[in-house]
Amino acid sequence: QVRLMESGGDSVQSGGSLRLSCTASASTSCMGWFRRTPRSAREGVASIAYDGTTNYADSVRGRFTISQDNAKTTLYLQMDNLQPEDTAMYYCTAARYPDCTVDSILLLGNWGHGTQVTVSS
């Protein structure tokens, strides 16, 4: 399995921005971010396929941007106009998977320790 390590989480005020990073031990065909709160199930946030195709949850589209470095071993999530409902633990996930979407990344079964994002109103 690919080893993953997330960073960049912090506490910000509503309307603020954060950039999450995820370092992977190897490149894969599908990478993404999902989030989880103590009271909710996992929610796929954004995904990126090896060819650069991206997919976003409706709740973050237009505010979040997923990207990778050229080596495809570092994953980023630029989060703008953060809202209190974005408060969650954010996890990076990665694996070989042919159909890379915000829904399918929840099936990859491989993620890091997570990084906490807290947005206050």
CSV table of N, CA, C and O in Angstrom, one decimal:
chain,number,residue,atom,x,y,z
A,1,GLN,N,0.8,-1.2,0.0
A,1,GLN,CA,0.0,0.0,0.0
A,1,GLN,C,0.9,1.3,0.0
A,1,GLN,O,2.0,1.3,0.6
A,2,VAL,N,0.3,2.3,-0.6
A,2,VAL,CA,1.0,3.6,-0.6
A,2,VAL,C,0.9,4.2,0.8
A,2,VAL,O,-0.2,4.2,1.4
A,3,ARG,N,2.0,4.7,1.3
A,3,ARG,CA,1.9,5.4,2.6
A,3,ARG,C,1.6,6.9,2.3
A,3,ARG,O,2.2,7.5,1.4
A,4,LEU,N,0.8,7.4,3.2
A,4,LEU,CA,0.3,8.8,3.0
A,4,LEU,C,0.5,9.6,4.3
A,4,LEU,O,0.2,9.0,5.4
A,5,MET,N,0.8,10.8,4.2
A,5,MET,CA,0.9,11.7,5.3
A,5,MET,C,0.3,13.1,5.0
A,5,MET,O,0.8,13.7,4.1
A,6,GLU,N,-0.7,13.5,5.7
A,6,GLU,CA,-1.3,14.7,5.5
A,6,GLU,C,-0.8,15.8,6.4
A,6,GLU,O,-0.3,15.5,7.5
A,7,SER,N,-0.9,17.1,6.0
A,7,SER,CA,-0.5,18.2,6.8
A,7,SER,C,-1.3,19.4,6.3
A,7,SER,O,-1.9,19.4,5.2
A,8,GLY,N,-1.2,20.5,7.1
A,8,GLY,CA,-1.7,21.8,6.7
A,8,GLY,C,-3.0,22.1,7.4
A,8,GLY,O,-3.5,23.3,7.2
A,9,GLY,N,-3.6,21.3,8.2
A,9,GLY,CA,-4.8,21.6,8.9
A,9,GLY,C,-4.6,22.7,10.0
A,9,GLY,O,-3.5,22.8,10.5
A,10,ASP,N,-5.6,23.4,10.3
A,10,ASP,CA,-5.5,24.5,11.2
A,10,ASP,C,-6.8,25.0,11.6
A,10,ASP,O,-7.9,24.5,11.1
A,11,SER,N,-6.9,26.0,12.5
A,11,SER,CA,-8.1,26.7,12.9
A,11,SER,C,-8.1,28.0,12.2
A,11,SER,O,-7.2,28.8,12.3
A,12,VAL,N,-9.2,28.3,11.5
A,12,VAL,CA,-9.4,29.6,10.8
A,12,VAL,C,-10.8,30.1,11.0
A,12,VAL,O,-11.7,29.4,11.4
A,13,GLN,N,-11.0,31.3,10.6
A,13,GLN,CA,-12.3,31.9,10.7
A,13,GLN,C,-13.0,31.7,9.4
A,13,GLN,O,-12.4,31.5,8.4
A,14,SER,N,-14.3,31.8,9.5
A,14,SER,CA,-15.2,31.7,8.3
A,14,SER,C,-14.7,32.7,7.2
A,14,SER,O,-14.4,33.9,7.5
A,15,GLY,N,-14.6,32.2,6.0
A,15,GLY,CA,-14.2,33.0,4.9
A,15,GLY,C,-12.7,32.9,4.7
A,15,GLY,O,-12.2,33.3,3.6
A,16,GLY,N,-12.0,32.2,5.6
A,16,GLY,CA,-10.5,32.0,5.4
A,16,GLY,C,-10.2,30.9,4.5
A,16,GLY,O,-11.0,30.3,3.9
A,17,SER,N,-8.9,30.7,4.3
A,17,SER,CA,-8.3,29.7,3.4
A,17,SER,C,-7.3,28.9,4.1
A,17,SER,O,-6.6,29.3,5.0
A,18,LEU,N,-7.1,27.7,3.6
A,18,LEU,CA,-6.1,26.8,4.0
A,18,LEU,C,-5.7,25.9,2.8
A,18,LEU,O,-6.4,25.7,1.9
A,19,ARG,N,-4.4,25.4,2.9
A,19,ARG,CA,-3.9,24.5,1.9
A,19,ARG,C,-3.4,23.3,2.5
A,19,ARG,O,-2.5,23.3,3.3
A,20,LEU,N,-4.1,22.2,2.2
A,20,LEU,CA,-3.7,20.9,2.8
A,20,LEU,C,-2.7,20.2,1.8
A,20,LEU,O,-2.8,20.4,0.6
A,21,SER,N,-1.8,19.5,2.4
A,21,SER,CA,-0.8,18.7,1.6
A,21,SER,C,-0.8,17.3,2.0
A,21,SER,O,-1.1,16.9,3.1
A,22,CYS,N,-0.5,16.4,1.1
A,22,CYS,CA,-0.4,15.0,1.3
A,22,CYS,C,0.8,14.4,0.6
A,22,CYS,O,0.8,14.6,-0.7
A,23,THR,N,1.7,13.8,1.3
A,23,THR,CA,2.8,13.2,0.7
A,23,THR,C,2.6,11.7,0.6
A,23,THR,O,2.3,11.1,1.6
A,24,ALA,N,2.8,11.2,-0.6
A,24,ALA,CA,2.6,9.8,-0.9
A,24,ALA,C,3.9,9.1,-1.2
A,24,ALA,O,4.8,9.7,-1.8
A,25,SER,N,4.1,7.8,-0.8
A,25,SER,CA,5.3,7.1,-1.0
A,25,SER,C,5.5,6.7,-2.4
A,25,SER,O,6.6,6.3,-2.9
A,26,ALA,N,4.4,6.7,-3.2
A,26,ALA,CA,4.5,6.4,-4.6
A,26,ALA,C,3.3,7.0,-5.3
A,26,ALA,O,2.3,7.4,-4.7
A,27,SER,N,3.4,7.1,-6.6
A,27,SER,CA,2.2,7.7,-7.4
A,27,SER,C,1.2,6.6,-7.7
A,27,SER,O,1.6,5.4,-7.7
A,28,THR,N,0.0,7.0,-7.8
A,28,THR,CA,-1.1,6.0,-8.1
A,28,THR,C,-2.0,6.6,-9.1
A,28,THR,O,-1.9,7.8,-9.4
A,29,SER,N,-3.0,5.8,-9.6
A,29,SER,CA,-3.9,6.3,-10.6
A,29,SER,C,-5.0,7.2,-10.1
A,29,SER,O,-5.7,7.8,-10.9
A,30,CYS,N,-5.2,7.1,-8.8
A,30,CYS,CA,-6.3,7.8,-8.2
A,30,CYS,C,-5.9,8.4,-6.8
A,30,CYS,O,-5.4,7.6,-6.0
A,31,MET,N,-6.1,9.6,-6.6
A,31,MET,CA,-5.9,10.2,-5.3
A,31,MET,C,-7.0,11.2,-5.0
A,31,MET,O,-7.7,11.7,-5.9
A,32,GLY,N,-7.2,11.4,-3.7
A,32,GLY,CA,-8.3,12.3,-3.3
A,32,GLY,C,-8.3,12.6,-1.9
A,32,GLY,O,-7.4,12.2,-1.1
A,33,TRP,N,-9.3,13.4,-1.5
A,33,TRP,CA,-9.5,13.8,-0.1
A,33,TRP,C,-10.9,13.5,0.3
A,33,TRP,O,-11.8,13.7,-0.4
A,34,PHE,N,-11.0,13.0,1.5
A,34,PHE,CA,-12.3,12.9,2.1
A,34,PHE,C,-12.3,13.4,3.5
A,34,PHE,O,-11.2,13.7,4.1
A,35,ARG,N,-13.4,13.7,4.1
A,35,ARG,CA,-13.4,14.3,5.4
A,35,ARG,C,-14.4,13.5,6.3
A,35,ARG,O,-15.3,12.8,5.8
A,36,ARG,N,-14.3,13.7,7.6
A,36,ARG,CA,-15.1,13.0,8.5
A,36,ARG,C,-15.2,13.8,9.8
A,36,ARG,O,-14.2,14.4,10.3
A,37,THR,N,-16.4,13.8,10.4
A,37,THR,CA,-16.6,14.4,11.7
A,37,THR,C,-17.1,13.3,12.6
A,37,THR,O,-17.6,12.3,12.2
A,38,PRO,N,-17.1,13.5,13.9
A,38,PRO,CA,-17.5,12.5,14.9
A,38,PRO,C,-19.0,12.1,14.7
A,38,PRO,O,-19.4,11.0,15.0
A,39,ARG,N,-19.8,13.0,14.1
A,39,ARG,CA,-21.2,12.8,13.9
A,39,ARG,C,-21.6,12.4,12.5
A,39,ARG,O,-22.8,12.2,12.3
A,40,SER,N,-20.7,12.3,11.6
A,40,SER,CA,-21.1,12.1,10.2
A,40,SER,C,-20.2,11.0,9.6
A,40,SER,O,-19.1,10.7,10.1
A,41,ALA,N,-20.8,10.4,8.6
A,41,ALA,CA,-20.0,9.4,7.8
A,41,ALA,C,-19.0,10.1,6.9
A,41,ALA,O,-18.9,11.4,6.8
A,42,ARG,N,-18.1,9.4,6.4
A,42,ARG,CA,-17.1,10.0,5.5
A,42,ARG,C,-17.7,10.6,4.3
A,42,ARG,O,-18.7,10.1,3.7
A,43,GLU,N,-17.2,11.7,3.9
A,43,GLU,CA,-17.7,12.4,2.7
A,43,GLU,C,-16.5,12.7,1.7
A,43,GLU,O,-15.5,13.3,2.1
A,44,GLY,N,-16.6,12.1,0.6
A,44,GLY,CA,-15.6,12.4,-0.4
A,44,GLY,C,-15.7,13.9,-0.8
A,44,GLY,O,-16.7,14.5,-1.0
A,45,VAL,N,-14.5,14.5,-0.8
A,45,VAL,CA,-14.4,16.0,-1.1
A,45,VAL,C,-14.0,16.3,-2.5
A,45,VAL,O,-14.6,17.1,-3.2
A,46,ALA,N,-12.9,15.7,-2.9
A,46,ALA,CA,-12.3,15.9,-4.2
A,46,ALA,C,-11.4,14.8,-4.6
A,46,ALA,O,-10.8,14.1,-3.8
A,47,SER,N,-11.3,14.5,-5.9
A,47,SER,CA,-10.5,13.5,-6.4
A,47,SER,C,-9.8,13.9,-7.7
A,47,SER,O,-10.2,14.9,-8.3
A,48,ILE,N,-8.7,13.3,-8.0
A,48,ILE,CA,-7.9,13.6,-9.2
A,48,ILE,C,-7.3,12.3,-9.7
A,48,ILE,O,-6.7,11.5,-9.0
A,49,ALA,N,-7.6,12.1,-11.0
A,49,ALA,CA,-7.1,10.9,-11.7
A,49,ALA,C,-5.7,11.1,-12.2
A,49,ALA,O,-5.3,12.3,-12.3
A,50,TYR,N,-5.1,10.1,-12.7
A,50,TYR,CA,-3.7,10.2,-13.2
A,50,TYR,C,-3.6,11.1,-14.4
A,50,TYR,O,-2.6,11.8,-14.6
A,51,ASP,N,-4.7,11.2,-15.2
A,51,ASP,CA,-4.7,12.1,-16.3
A,51,ASP,C,-5.1,13.6,-16.0
A,51,ASP,O,-5.2,14.4,-16.8
A,52,GLY,N,-5.3,13.8,-14.7
A,52,GLY,CA,-5.6,15.1,-14.2
A,52,GLY,C,-7.1,15.5,-14.1
A,52,GLY,O,-7.4,16.6,-13.7
A,53,THR,N,-7.9,14.5,-14.5
A,53,THR,CA,-9.3,14.8,-14.3
A,53,THR,C,-9.7,14.9,-12.9
A,53,THR,O,-9.3,14.1,-12.0
A,54,THR,N,-10.4,16.0,-12.6
A,54,THR,CA,-10.8,16.2,-11.2
A,54,THR,C,-12.4,16.1,-11.0
A,54,THR,O,-13.1,16.2,-12.0
A,55,ASN,N,-12.7,15.8,-9.8
A,55,ASN,CA,-14.1,15.7,-9.4
A,55,ASN,C,-14.3,16.2,-8.0
A,55,ASN,O,-13.5,16.0,-7.2
A,56,TYR,N,-15.4,16.9,-7.8
A,56,TYR,CA,-15.7,17.6,-6.5
A,56,TYR,C,-17.1,17.3,-6.0
A,56,TYR,O,-18.0,17.1,-6.7
A,57,ALA,N,-17.2,17.3,-4.7
A,57,ALA,CA,-18.5,17.2,-4.0
A,57,ALA,C,-19.2,18.5,-4.3
A,57,ALA,O,-18.5,19.6,-4.3
A,58,ASP,N,-20.5,18.5,-4.4
A,58,ASP,CA,-21.3,19.7,-4.6
A,58,ASP,C,-21.0,20.7,-3.5
A,58,ASP,O,-21.0,21.9,-3.8
A,59,SER,N,-20.8,20.2,-2.3
A,59,SER,CA,-20.7,21.1,-1.2
A,59,SER,C,-19.4,22.0,-1.2
A,59,SER,O,-19.3,23.0,-0.5
A,60,VAL,N,-18.4,21.6,-2.0
A,60,VAL,CA,-17.2,22.3,-2.0
A,60,VAL,C,-16.8,22.9,-3.4
A,60,VAL,O,-15.9,23.6,-3.6
A,61,ARG,N,-17.6,22.5,-4.4
A,61,ARG,CA,-17.3,22.9,-5.8
A,61,ARG,C,-17.3,24.4,-5.9
A,61,ARG,O,-18.2,25.1,-5.4
A,62,GLY,N,-16.2,25.0,-6.5
A,62,GLY,CA,-16.1,26.4,-6.6
A,62,GLY,C,-15.3,27.0,-5.5
A,62,GLY,O,-14.9,28.2,-5.5
A,63,ARG,N,-15.1,26.3,-4.4
A,63,ARG,CA,-14.4,26.8,-3.2
A,63,ARG,C,-13.1,26.0,-3.0
A,63,ARG,O,-12.1,26.6,-2.5
A,64,PHE,N,-13.1,24.8,-3.3
A,64,PHE,CA,-11.9,23.9,-3.1
A,64,PHE,C,-11.3,23.5,-4.5
A,64,PHE,O,-12.0,23.4,-5.5
A,65,THR,N,-9.9,23.4,-4.5
A,65,THR,CA,-9.2,23.0,-5.7
A,65,THR,C,-8.2,21.9,-5.3
A,65,THR,O,-7.4,22.1,-4.5
A,66,ILE,N,-8.3,20.8,-6.0
A,66,ILE,CA,-7.4,19.7,-5.8
A,66,ILE,C,-6.3,19.7,-6.9
A,66,ILE,O,-6.6,20.1,-8.1
A,67,SER,N,-5.1,19.4,-6.5
A,67,SER,CA,-4.0,19.4,-7.5
A,67,SER,C,-2.9,18.5,-7.1
A,67,SER,O,-2.9,18.0,-5.9
A,68,GLN,N,-2.0,18.2,-8.0
A,68,GLN,CA,-0.8,17.4,-7.7
A,68,GLN,C,0.4,18.0,-8.2
A,68,GLN,O,0.4,18.9,-9.1
A,69,ASP,N,1.6,17.6,-7.7
A,69,ASP,CA,2.8,18.0,-8.3
A,69,ASP,C,3.1,17.1,-9.5
A,69,ASP,O,2.4,16.2,-9.8
A,70,ASN,N,4.1,17.5,-10.2
A,70,ASN,CA,4.4,16.7,-11.5
A,70,ASN,C,4.7,15.3,-11.3
A,70,ASN,O,4.5,14.4,-12.1
A,71,ALA,N,5.3,14.9,-10.1
A,71,ALA,CA,5.7,13.6,-9.8
A,71,ALA,C,4.5,12.8,-9.4
A,71,ALA,O,4.5,11.5,-9.2
A,72,LYS,N,3.4,13.5,-9.1
A,72,LYS,CA,2.1,12.8,-8.7
A,72,LYS,C,2.3,12.1,-7.3
A,72,LYS,O,1.7,11.1,-7.1
A,73,THR,N,3.2,12.6,-6.5
A,73,THR,CA,3.4,12.0,-5.2
A,73,THR,C,3.0,13.0,-4.1
A,73,THR,O,3.1,12.7,-2.9
A,74,THR,N,2.7,14.2,-4.4
A,74,THR,CA,2.2,15.2,-3.5
A,74,THR,C,0.9,15.7,-3.9
A,74,THR,O,0.8,16.2,-5.1
A,75,LEU,N,-0.1,15.6,-3.1
A,75,LEU,CA,-1.4,16.0,-3.4
A,75,LEU,C,-1.8,17.3,-2.5
A,75,LEU,O,-1.4,17.4,-1.4
A,76,TYR,N,-2.5,18.2,-3.2
A,76,TYR,CA,-2.9,19.4,-2.5
A,76,TYR,C,-4.4,19.6,-2.5
A,76,TYR,O,-5.1,19.1,-3.4
A,77,LEU,N,-4.9,20.3,-1.5
A,77,LEU,CA,-6.2,20.7,-1.5
A,77,LEU,C,-6.3,22.2,-1.0
A,77,LEU,O,-6.0,22.5,0.1
A,78,GLN,N,-6.5,23.1,-2.0
A,78,GLN,CA,-6.6,24.5,-1.7
A,78,GLN,C,-8.1,24.7,-1.3
A,78,GLN,O,-9.0,24.5,-2.1
A,79,MET,N,-8.3,25.2,-0.1
A,79,MET,CA,-9.6,25.5,0.4
A,79,MET,C,-9.8,26.9,0.7
A,79,MET,O,-9.2,27.5,1.5
A,80,ASP,N,-10.7,27.5,-0.1
A,80,ASP,CA,-11.0,29.0,0.0
A,80,ASP,C,-12.5,29.2,0.5
A,80,ASP,O,-13.3,28.3,0.4
A,81,ASN,N,-12.7,30.3,1.1
A,81,ASN,CA,-14.0,30.7,1.6
A,81,ASN,C,-14.6,29.5,2.5
A,81,ASN,O,-15.7,29.1,2.4
A,82,LEU,N,-13.7,29.2,3.4
A,82,LEU,CA,-14.1,28.1,4.4
A,82,LEU,C,-15.3,28.5,5.2
A,82,LEU,O,-15.4,29.6,5.6
A,83,GLN,N,-16.1,27.5,5.5
A,83,GLN,CA,-17.3,27.7,6.3
A,83,GLN,C,-17.3,26.8,7.5
A,83,GLN,O,-16.6,25.7,7.5
A,84,PRO,N,-18.1,27.1,8.5
A,84,PRO,CA,-18.1,26.2,9.7
A,84,PRO,C,-18.4,24.7,9.4
A,84,PRO,O,-17.9,23.8,10.0
A,85,GLU,N,-19.2,24.5,8.4
A,85,GLU,CA,-19.6,23.2,8.0
A,85,GLU,C,-18.5,22.4,7.4
A,85,GLU,O,-18.6,21.2,7.1
A,86,ASP,N,-17.4,23.1,7.1
A,86,ASP,CA,-16.2,22.4,6.5
A,86,ASP,C,-15.3,21.8,7.6
A,86,ASP,O,-14.3,21.1,7.4
A,87,THR,N,-15.7,22.1,8.9
A,87,THR,CA,-14.9,21.6,10.0
A,87,THR,C,-15.0,20.1,10.0
A,87,THR,O,-16.0,19.5,10.0
A,88,ALA,N,-13.8,19.5,10.0
A,88,ALA,CA,-13.7,18.0,9.9
A,88,ALA,C,-12.3,17.6,10.0
A,88,ALA,O,-11.4,18.4,9.9
A,89,MET,N,-12.1,16.3,10.1
A,89,MET,CA,-10.7,15.7,9.9
A,89,MET,C,-10.7,15.4,8.4
A,89,MET,O,-11.6,14.7,7.9
A,90,TYR,N,-9.6,15.8,7.8
A,90,TYR,CA,-9.4,15.6,6.4
A,90,TYR,C,-8.4,14.5,6.2
A,90,TYR,O,-7.3,14.6,6.8
A,91,TYR,N,-8.7,13.6,5.3
A,91,TYR,CA,-7.8,12.5,5.0
A,91,TYR,C,-7.5,12.4,3.5
A,91,TYR,O,-8.3,12.7,2.7
A,92,CYS,N,-6.3,12.1,3.3
A,92,CYS,CA,-5.8,11.8,1.9
A,92,CYS,C,-5.9,10.3,1.6
A,92,CYS,O,-5.7,9.5,2.5
A,93,THR,N,-6.3,10.0,0.4
A,93,THR,CA,-6.4,8.6,0.1
A,93,THR,C,-5.9,8.4,-1.3
A,93,THR,O,-5.9,9.3,-2.2
A,94,ALA,N,-5.3,7.2,-1.6
A,94,ALA,CA,-4.7,7.0,-2.9
A,94,ALA,C,-4.6,5.5,-3.1
A,94,ALA,O,-4.3,4.7,-2.2
A,95,ALA,N,-4.8,5.1,-4.4
A,95,ALA,CA,-4.7,3.7,-4.8
A,95,ALA,C,-4.9,3.6,-6.3
A,95,ALA,O,-5.3,4.6,-6.9
A,96,ARG,N,-4.6,2.5,-6.8
A,96,ARG,CA,-4.9,2.2,-8.2
A,96,ARG,C,-6.3,1.9,-8.3
A,96,ARG,O,-6.9,1.0,-7.7
A,97,TYR,N,-7.0,2.7,-9.1
A,97,TYR,CA,-8.5,2.5,-9.3
A,97,TYR,C,-8.8,3.2,-10.6
A,97,TYR,O,-8.5,4.3,-10.9
A,98,PRO,N,-9.6,2.4,-11.5
A,98,PRO,CA,-9.9,2.9,-12.8
A,98,PRO,C,-10.8,4.1,-12.9
A,98,PRO,O,-10.7,4.9,-13.9
A,99,ASP,N,-11.8,4.2,-12.0
A,99,ASP,CA,-12.8,5.3,-12.1
A,99,ASP,C,-12.7,6.1,-10.9
A,99,ASP,O,-13.3,5.9,-9.9
A,100,CYS,N,-11.9,7.2,-11.0
A,100,CYS,CA,-11.6,8.0,-9.9
A,100,CYS,C,-12.6,9.2,-9.7
A,100,CYS,O,-12.6,10.1,-10.5
A,101,THR,N,-13.4,9.1,-8.7
A,101,THR,CA,-14.4,10.1,-8.4
A,101,THR,C,-14.5,10.3,-6.9
A,101,THR,O,-13.9,9.6,-6.1
A,102,VAL,N,-15.2,11.3,-6.5
A,102,VAL,CA,-15.4,11.6,-5.0
A,102,VAL,C,-16.1,10.5,-4.3
A,102,VAL,O,-16.0,10.3,-3.1
A,103,ASP,N,-16.9,9.7,-5.1
A,103,ASP,CA,-17.5,8.6,-4.5
A,103,ASP,C,-16.6,7.3,-4.4
A,103,ASP,O,-16.6,6.6,-3.4
A,104,SER,N,-15.9,7.1,-5.5
A,104,SER,CA,-15.0,5.9,-5.5
A,104,SER,C,-13.8,6.0,-4.6
A,104,SER,O,-13.3,5.0,-4.2
A,105,ILE,N,-13.4,7.2,-4.3
A,105,ILE,CA,-12.2,7.3,-3.4
A,105,ILE,C,-12.5,6.8,-2.0
A,105,ILE,O,-11.6,6.4,-1.3
A,106,LEU,N,-13.8,6.7,-1.7
A,106,LEU,CA,-14.2,6.1,-0.4
A,106,LEU,C,-14.0,4.6,-0.3
A,106,LEU,O,-14.0,4.0,0.7
A,107,LEU,N,-13.7,4.0,-1.5
A,107,LEU,CA,-13.5,2.6,-1.6
A,107,LEU,C,-12.1,2.2,-1.6
A,107,LEU,O,-11.8,1.0,-1.6
A,108,LEU,N,-11.2,3.2,-1.7
A,108,LEU,CA,-9.8,2.9,-1.9
A,108,LEU,C,-9.1,2.1,-0.7
A,108,LEU,O,-8.1,1.4,-0.9
A,109,GLY,N,-9.6,2.3,0.5
A,109,GLY,CA,-9.2,1.6,1.6
A,109,GLY,C,-7.8,1.9,2.1
A,109,GLY,O,-7.2,1.1,2.8
A,110,ASN,N,-7.3,3.1,1.8
A,110,ASN,CA,-5.9,3.4,2.2
A,110,ASN,C,-5.9,4.9,2.5
A,110,ASN,O,-6.2,5.7,1.6
A,111,TRP,N,-5.5,5.3,3.7
A,111,TRP,CA,-5.5,6.7,4.0
A,111,TRP,C,-4.5,7.0,5.1
A,111,TRP,O,-4.0,6.1,5.8
A,112,GLY,N,-4.2,8.3,5.3
A,112,GLY,CA,-3.2,8.7,6.3
A,112,GLY,C,-3.9,8.9,7.7
A,112,GLY,O,-5.0,8.4,7.9
A,113,HIS,N,-3.1,9.6,8.5
A,113,HIS,CA,-3.7,9.8,9.9
A,113,HIS,C,-4.6,11.0,9.9
A,113,HIS,O,-5.3,11.2,10.9
A,114,GLY,N,-4.7,11.8,8.9
A,114,GLY,CA,-5.6,12.9,8.8
A,114,GLY,C,-5.0,14.2,9.3
A,114,GLY,O,-4.0,14.2,10.1
A,115,THR,N,-5.7,15.3,9.0
A,115,THR,CA,-5.3,16.6,9.5
A,115,THR,C,-6.6,17.4,9.8
A,115,THR,O,-7.5,17.4,9.0
A,116,GLN,N,-6.6,18.0,10.9
A,116,GLN,CA,-7.8,18.6,11.4
A,116,GLN,C,-8.0,20.1,10.9
A,116,GLN,O,-7.1,20.9,11.0
A,117,VAL,N,-9.2,20.3,10.3
A,117,VAL,CA,-9.6,21.7,9.9
A,117,VAL,C,-10.7,22.1,10.8
A,117,VAL,O,-11.7,21.4,10.8
A,118,THR,N,-10.6,23.3,11.4
A,118,THR,CA,-11.6,23.8,12.2
A,118,THR,C,-11.9,25.2,11.8
A,118,THR,O,-11.0,26.1,11.7
A,119,VAL,N,-13.2,25.5,11.4
A,119,VAL,CA,-13.6,26.8,10.9
A,119,VAL,C,-14.6,27.4,11.9
A,119,VAL,O,-15.6,26.8,12.2
A,120,SER,N,-14.3,28.6,12.4
A,120,SER,CA,-15.2,29.2,13.4
A,120,SER,C,-16.0,30.3,12.7
A,120,SER,O,-15.4,31.0,11.8
A,121,SER,N,-17.2,30.5,13.2
A,121,SER,CA,-18.0,31.6,12.6
A,121,SER,C,-17.7,32.9,13.2
A,121,SER,O,-17.1,33.1,14.2
